PDB file of C-alpha atoms in Angstrom:
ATOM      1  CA  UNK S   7       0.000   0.000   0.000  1.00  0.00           C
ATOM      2  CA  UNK S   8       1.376   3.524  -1.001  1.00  0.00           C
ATOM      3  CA  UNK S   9       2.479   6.125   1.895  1.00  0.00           C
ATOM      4  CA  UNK S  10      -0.270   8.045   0.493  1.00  0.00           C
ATOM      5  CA  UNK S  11      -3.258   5.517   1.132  1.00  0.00           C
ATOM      6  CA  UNK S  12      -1.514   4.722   4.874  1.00  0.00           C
ATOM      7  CA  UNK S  13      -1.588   8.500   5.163  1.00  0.00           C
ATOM      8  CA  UNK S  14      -5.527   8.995   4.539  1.00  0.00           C
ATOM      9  CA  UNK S  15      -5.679   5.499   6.705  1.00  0.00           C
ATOM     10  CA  UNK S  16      -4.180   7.693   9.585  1.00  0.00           C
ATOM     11  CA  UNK S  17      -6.359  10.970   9.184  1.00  0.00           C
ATOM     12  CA  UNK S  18      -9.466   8.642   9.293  1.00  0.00           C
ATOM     13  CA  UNK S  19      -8.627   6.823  12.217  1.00  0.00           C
ATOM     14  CA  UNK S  20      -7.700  10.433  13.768  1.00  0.00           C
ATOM     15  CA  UNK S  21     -11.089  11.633  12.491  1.00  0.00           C
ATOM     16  CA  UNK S  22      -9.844  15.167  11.695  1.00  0.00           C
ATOM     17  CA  UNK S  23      -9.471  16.554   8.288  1.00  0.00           C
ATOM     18  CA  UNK S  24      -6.836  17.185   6.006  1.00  0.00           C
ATOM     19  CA  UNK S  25      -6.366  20.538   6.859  1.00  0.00           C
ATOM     20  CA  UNK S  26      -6.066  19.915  10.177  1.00  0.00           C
ATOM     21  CA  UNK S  27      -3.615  17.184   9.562  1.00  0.00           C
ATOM     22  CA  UNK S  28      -1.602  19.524   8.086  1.00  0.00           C
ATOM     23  CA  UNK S  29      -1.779  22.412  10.256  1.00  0.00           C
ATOM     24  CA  UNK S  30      -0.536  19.146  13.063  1.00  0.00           C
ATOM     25  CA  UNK S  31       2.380  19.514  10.735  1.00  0.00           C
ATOM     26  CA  UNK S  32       2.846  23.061  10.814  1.00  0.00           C
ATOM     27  CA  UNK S  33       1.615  23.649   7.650  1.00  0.00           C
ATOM     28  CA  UNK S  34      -0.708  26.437   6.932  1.00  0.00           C
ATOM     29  CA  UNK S  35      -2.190  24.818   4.018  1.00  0.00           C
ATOM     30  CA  UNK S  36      -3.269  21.549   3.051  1.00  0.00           C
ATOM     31  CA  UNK S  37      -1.992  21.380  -0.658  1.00  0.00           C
ATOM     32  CA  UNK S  38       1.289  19.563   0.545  1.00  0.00           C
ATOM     33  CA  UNK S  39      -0.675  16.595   2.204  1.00  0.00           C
ATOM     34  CA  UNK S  40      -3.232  16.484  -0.750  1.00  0.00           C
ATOM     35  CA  UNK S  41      -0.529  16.094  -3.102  1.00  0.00           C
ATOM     36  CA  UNK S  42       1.150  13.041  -0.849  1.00  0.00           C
ATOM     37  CA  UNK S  43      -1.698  11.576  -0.235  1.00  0.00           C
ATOM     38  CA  UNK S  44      -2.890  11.638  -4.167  1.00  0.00           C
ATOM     39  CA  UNK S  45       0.809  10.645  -5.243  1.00  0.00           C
ATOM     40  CA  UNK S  46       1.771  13.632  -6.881  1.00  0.00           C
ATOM     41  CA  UNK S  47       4.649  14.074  -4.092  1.00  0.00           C
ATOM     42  CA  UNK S  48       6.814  11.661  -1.919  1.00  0.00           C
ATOM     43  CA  UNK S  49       6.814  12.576   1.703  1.00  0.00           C
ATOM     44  CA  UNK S  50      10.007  14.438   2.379  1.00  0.00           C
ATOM     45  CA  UNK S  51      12.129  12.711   5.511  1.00  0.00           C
ATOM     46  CA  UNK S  52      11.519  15.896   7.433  1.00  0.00           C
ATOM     47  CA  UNK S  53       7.350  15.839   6.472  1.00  0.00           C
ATOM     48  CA  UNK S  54       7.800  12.317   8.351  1.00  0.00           C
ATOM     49  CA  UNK S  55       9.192  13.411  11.191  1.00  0.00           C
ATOM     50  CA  UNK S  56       7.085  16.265  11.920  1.00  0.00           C
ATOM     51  CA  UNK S  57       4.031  13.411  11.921  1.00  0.00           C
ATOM     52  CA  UNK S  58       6.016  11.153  14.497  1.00  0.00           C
ATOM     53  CA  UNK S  59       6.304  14.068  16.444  1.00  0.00           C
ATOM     54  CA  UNK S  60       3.087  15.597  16.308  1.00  0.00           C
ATOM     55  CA  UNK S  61       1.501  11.582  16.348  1.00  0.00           C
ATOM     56  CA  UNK S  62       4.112  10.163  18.705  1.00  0.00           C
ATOM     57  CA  UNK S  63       1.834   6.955  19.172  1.00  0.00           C
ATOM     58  CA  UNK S  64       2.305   6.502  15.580  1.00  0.00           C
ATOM     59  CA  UNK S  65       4.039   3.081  14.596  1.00  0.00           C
ATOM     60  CA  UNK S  66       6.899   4.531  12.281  1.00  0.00           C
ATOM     61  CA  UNK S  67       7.319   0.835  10.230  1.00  0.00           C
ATOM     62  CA  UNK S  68       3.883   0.908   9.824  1.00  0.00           C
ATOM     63  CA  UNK S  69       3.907   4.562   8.646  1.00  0.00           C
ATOM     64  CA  UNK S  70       7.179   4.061   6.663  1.00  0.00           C
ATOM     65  CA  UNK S  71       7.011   0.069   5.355  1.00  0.00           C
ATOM     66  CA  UNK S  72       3.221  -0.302   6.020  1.00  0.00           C
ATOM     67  CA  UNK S  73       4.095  -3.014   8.366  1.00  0.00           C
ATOM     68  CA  UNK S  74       2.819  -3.574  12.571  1.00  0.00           C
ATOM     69  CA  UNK S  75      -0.233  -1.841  13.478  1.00  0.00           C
ATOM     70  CA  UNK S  76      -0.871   1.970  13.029  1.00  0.00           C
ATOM     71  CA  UNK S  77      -0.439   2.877  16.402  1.00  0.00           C
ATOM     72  CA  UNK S  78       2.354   1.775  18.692  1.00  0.00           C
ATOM     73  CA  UNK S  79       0.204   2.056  21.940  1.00  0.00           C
ATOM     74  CA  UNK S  80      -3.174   3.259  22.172  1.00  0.00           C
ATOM     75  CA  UNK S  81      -3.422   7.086  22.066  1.00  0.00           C
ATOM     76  CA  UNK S  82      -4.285   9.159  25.172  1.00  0.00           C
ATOM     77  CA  UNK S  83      -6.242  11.409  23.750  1.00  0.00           C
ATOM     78  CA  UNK S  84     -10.215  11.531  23.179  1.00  0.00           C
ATOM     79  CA  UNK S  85      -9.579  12.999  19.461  1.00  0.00           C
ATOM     80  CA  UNK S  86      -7.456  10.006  18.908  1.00  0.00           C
ATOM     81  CA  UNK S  87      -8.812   7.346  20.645  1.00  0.00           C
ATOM     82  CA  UNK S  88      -8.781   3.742  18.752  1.00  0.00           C
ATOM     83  CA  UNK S  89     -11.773   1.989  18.847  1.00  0.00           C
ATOM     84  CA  UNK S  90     -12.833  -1.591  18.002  1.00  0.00           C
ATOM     85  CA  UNK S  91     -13.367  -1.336  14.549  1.00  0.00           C
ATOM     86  CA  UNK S  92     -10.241   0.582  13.677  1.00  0.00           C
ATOM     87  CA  UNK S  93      -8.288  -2.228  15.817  1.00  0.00           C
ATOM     88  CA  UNK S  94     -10.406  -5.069  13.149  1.00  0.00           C
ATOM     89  CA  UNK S  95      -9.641  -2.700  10.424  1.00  0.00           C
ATOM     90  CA  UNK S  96      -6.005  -2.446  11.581  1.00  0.00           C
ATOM     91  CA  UNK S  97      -5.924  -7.087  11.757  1.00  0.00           C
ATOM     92  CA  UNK S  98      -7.490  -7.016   8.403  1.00  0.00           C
ATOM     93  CA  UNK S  99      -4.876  -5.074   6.834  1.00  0.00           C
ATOM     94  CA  UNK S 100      -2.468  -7.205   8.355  1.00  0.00           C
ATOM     95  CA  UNK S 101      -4.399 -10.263   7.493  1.00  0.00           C
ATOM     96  CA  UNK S 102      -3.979  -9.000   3.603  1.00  0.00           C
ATOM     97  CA  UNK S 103      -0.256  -7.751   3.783  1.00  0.00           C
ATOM     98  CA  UNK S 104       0.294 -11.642   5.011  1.00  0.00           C
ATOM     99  CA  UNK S 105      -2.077 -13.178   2.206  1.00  0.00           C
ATOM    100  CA  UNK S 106       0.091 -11.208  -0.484  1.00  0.00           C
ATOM    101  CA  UNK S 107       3.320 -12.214   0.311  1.00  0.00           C
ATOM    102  CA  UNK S 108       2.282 -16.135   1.140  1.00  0.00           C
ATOM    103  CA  UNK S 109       0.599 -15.303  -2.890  1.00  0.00           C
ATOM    104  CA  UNK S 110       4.285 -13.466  -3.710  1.00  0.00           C
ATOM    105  CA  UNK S 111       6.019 -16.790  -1.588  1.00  0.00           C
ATOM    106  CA  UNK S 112       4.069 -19.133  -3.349  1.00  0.00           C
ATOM    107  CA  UNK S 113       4.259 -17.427  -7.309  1.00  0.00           C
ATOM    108  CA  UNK S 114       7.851 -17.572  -6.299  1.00  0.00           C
ATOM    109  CA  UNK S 115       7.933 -21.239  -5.253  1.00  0.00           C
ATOM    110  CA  UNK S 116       6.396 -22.452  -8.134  1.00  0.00           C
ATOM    111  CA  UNK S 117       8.741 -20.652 -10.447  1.00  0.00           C
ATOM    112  CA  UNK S 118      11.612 -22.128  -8.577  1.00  0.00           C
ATOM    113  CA  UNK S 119      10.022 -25.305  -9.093  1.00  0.00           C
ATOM    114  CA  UNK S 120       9.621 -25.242 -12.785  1.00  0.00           C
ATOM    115  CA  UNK S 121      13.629 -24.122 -13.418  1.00  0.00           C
ATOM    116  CA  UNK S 122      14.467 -27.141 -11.100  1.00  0.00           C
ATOM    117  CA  UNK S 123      12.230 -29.482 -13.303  1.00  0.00           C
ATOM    118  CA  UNK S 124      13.472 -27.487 -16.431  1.00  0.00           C
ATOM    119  CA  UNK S 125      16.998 -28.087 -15.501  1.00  0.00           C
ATOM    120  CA  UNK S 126      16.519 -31.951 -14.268  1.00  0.00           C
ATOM    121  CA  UNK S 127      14.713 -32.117 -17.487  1.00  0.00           C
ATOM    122  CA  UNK S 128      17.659 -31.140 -19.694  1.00  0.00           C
ATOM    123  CA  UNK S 129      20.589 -32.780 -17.248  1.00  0.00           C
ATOM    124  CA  UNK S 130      18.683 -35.731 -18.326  1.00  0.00           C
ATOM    125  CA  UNK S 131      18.492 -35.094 -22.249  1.00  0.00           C
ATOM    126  CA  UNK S 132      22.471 -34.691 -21.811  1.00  0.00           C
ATOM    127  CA  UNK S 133      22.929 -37.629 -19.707  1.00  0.00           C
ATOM    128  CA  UNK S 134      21.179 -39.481 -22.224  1.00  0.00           C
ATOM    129  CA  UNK S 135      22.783 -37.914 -25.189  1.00  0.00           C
ATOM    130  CA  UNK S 136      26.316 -38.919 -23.263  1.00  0.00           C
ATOM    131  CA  UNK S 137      24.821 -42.622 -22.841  1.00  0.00           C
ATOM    132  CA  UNK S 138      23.763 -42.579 -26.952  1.00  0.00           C
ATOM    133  CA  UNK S 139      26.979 -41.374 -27.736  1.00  0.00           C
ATOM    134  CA  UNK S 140      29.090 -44.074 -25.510  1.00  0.00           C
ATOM    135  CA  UNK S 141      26.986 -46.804 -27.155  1.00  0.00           C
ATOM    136  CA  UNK S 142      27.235 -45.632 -30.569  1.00  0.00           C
ATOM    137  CA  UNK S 143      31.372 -46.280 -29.919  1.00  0.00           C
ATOM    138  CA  UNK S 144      31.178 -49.591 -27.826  1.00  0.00           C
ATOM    139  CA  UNK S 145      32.564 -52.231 -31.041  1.00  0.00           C
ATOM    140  CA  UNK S 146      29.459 -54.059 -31.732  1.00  0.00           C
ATOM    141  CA  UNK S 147      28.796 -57.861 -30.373  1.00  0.00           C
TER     142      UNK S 147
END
């Protein structure tokens, strides 16, 4: 999932708005975050920081990598606060992250699987090639 999608994940689950999220970070307009979170920009390292800092329960490998949960520990305060759903919602997304790479794992396996069998397969044709050839000098009986 792109920074941008984990980004509108985390204003949601904040339940403020854009603007607001941006004026967390200092910002006095929103255009910055709209363009992040609409892929138009990469977060800048310092744009990252500033959310850690203003979000310190904020899981950084989940904001940077999109892996853990969102939030680190539950957040103190009412505007905040994680409920229930957002803590399914939070499982799901793991659930998926772990379905696509078993998927990735397993694509991965199976190509593995047909170069072994592709190599076995022509080890074989040489072996038997070598075998022909051998008999083919042998003085006949």
């Amino acid at each position: 999932m792109p920074i941008g999608a984990r980004l509108q994940q985390l204003i949601d689950a904040l339940d403020i708005s854009v603007l607001e999220f941006a004026r967390q970070l200092g910002e006095k307009r929103g255009e910055k975050v709209y363009h992040i979170l609409h892929g138009r920009l990469k977060p800048r390292y310092e744009t990252l920081q500033k959310i850690l800092l203003a979000y310190p329960t904020v899981n950084a490998d989940w904001l940077l990598r999109g892996e853990g949960l969102m939030f680190r520990t539950l957040p103190q305060t009412p505007l905040s606060a994680i409920t229930l759903d957002e803590r399914l919602r939070n499982m799901e997304f793991l659930l998926f992250q772990l379905n696509e790479r078993v998927a990735l794992l397993q694509e991965t396996s199976d190509l593995l699987r047909e170069e072994l069998e592709q190599v076995a397969g022509k080890k074989r044709v040489i072996s038997l090639s070598h075998v022909s050839r051998r008999s083919d000098l042998s003085p006949e009986s």
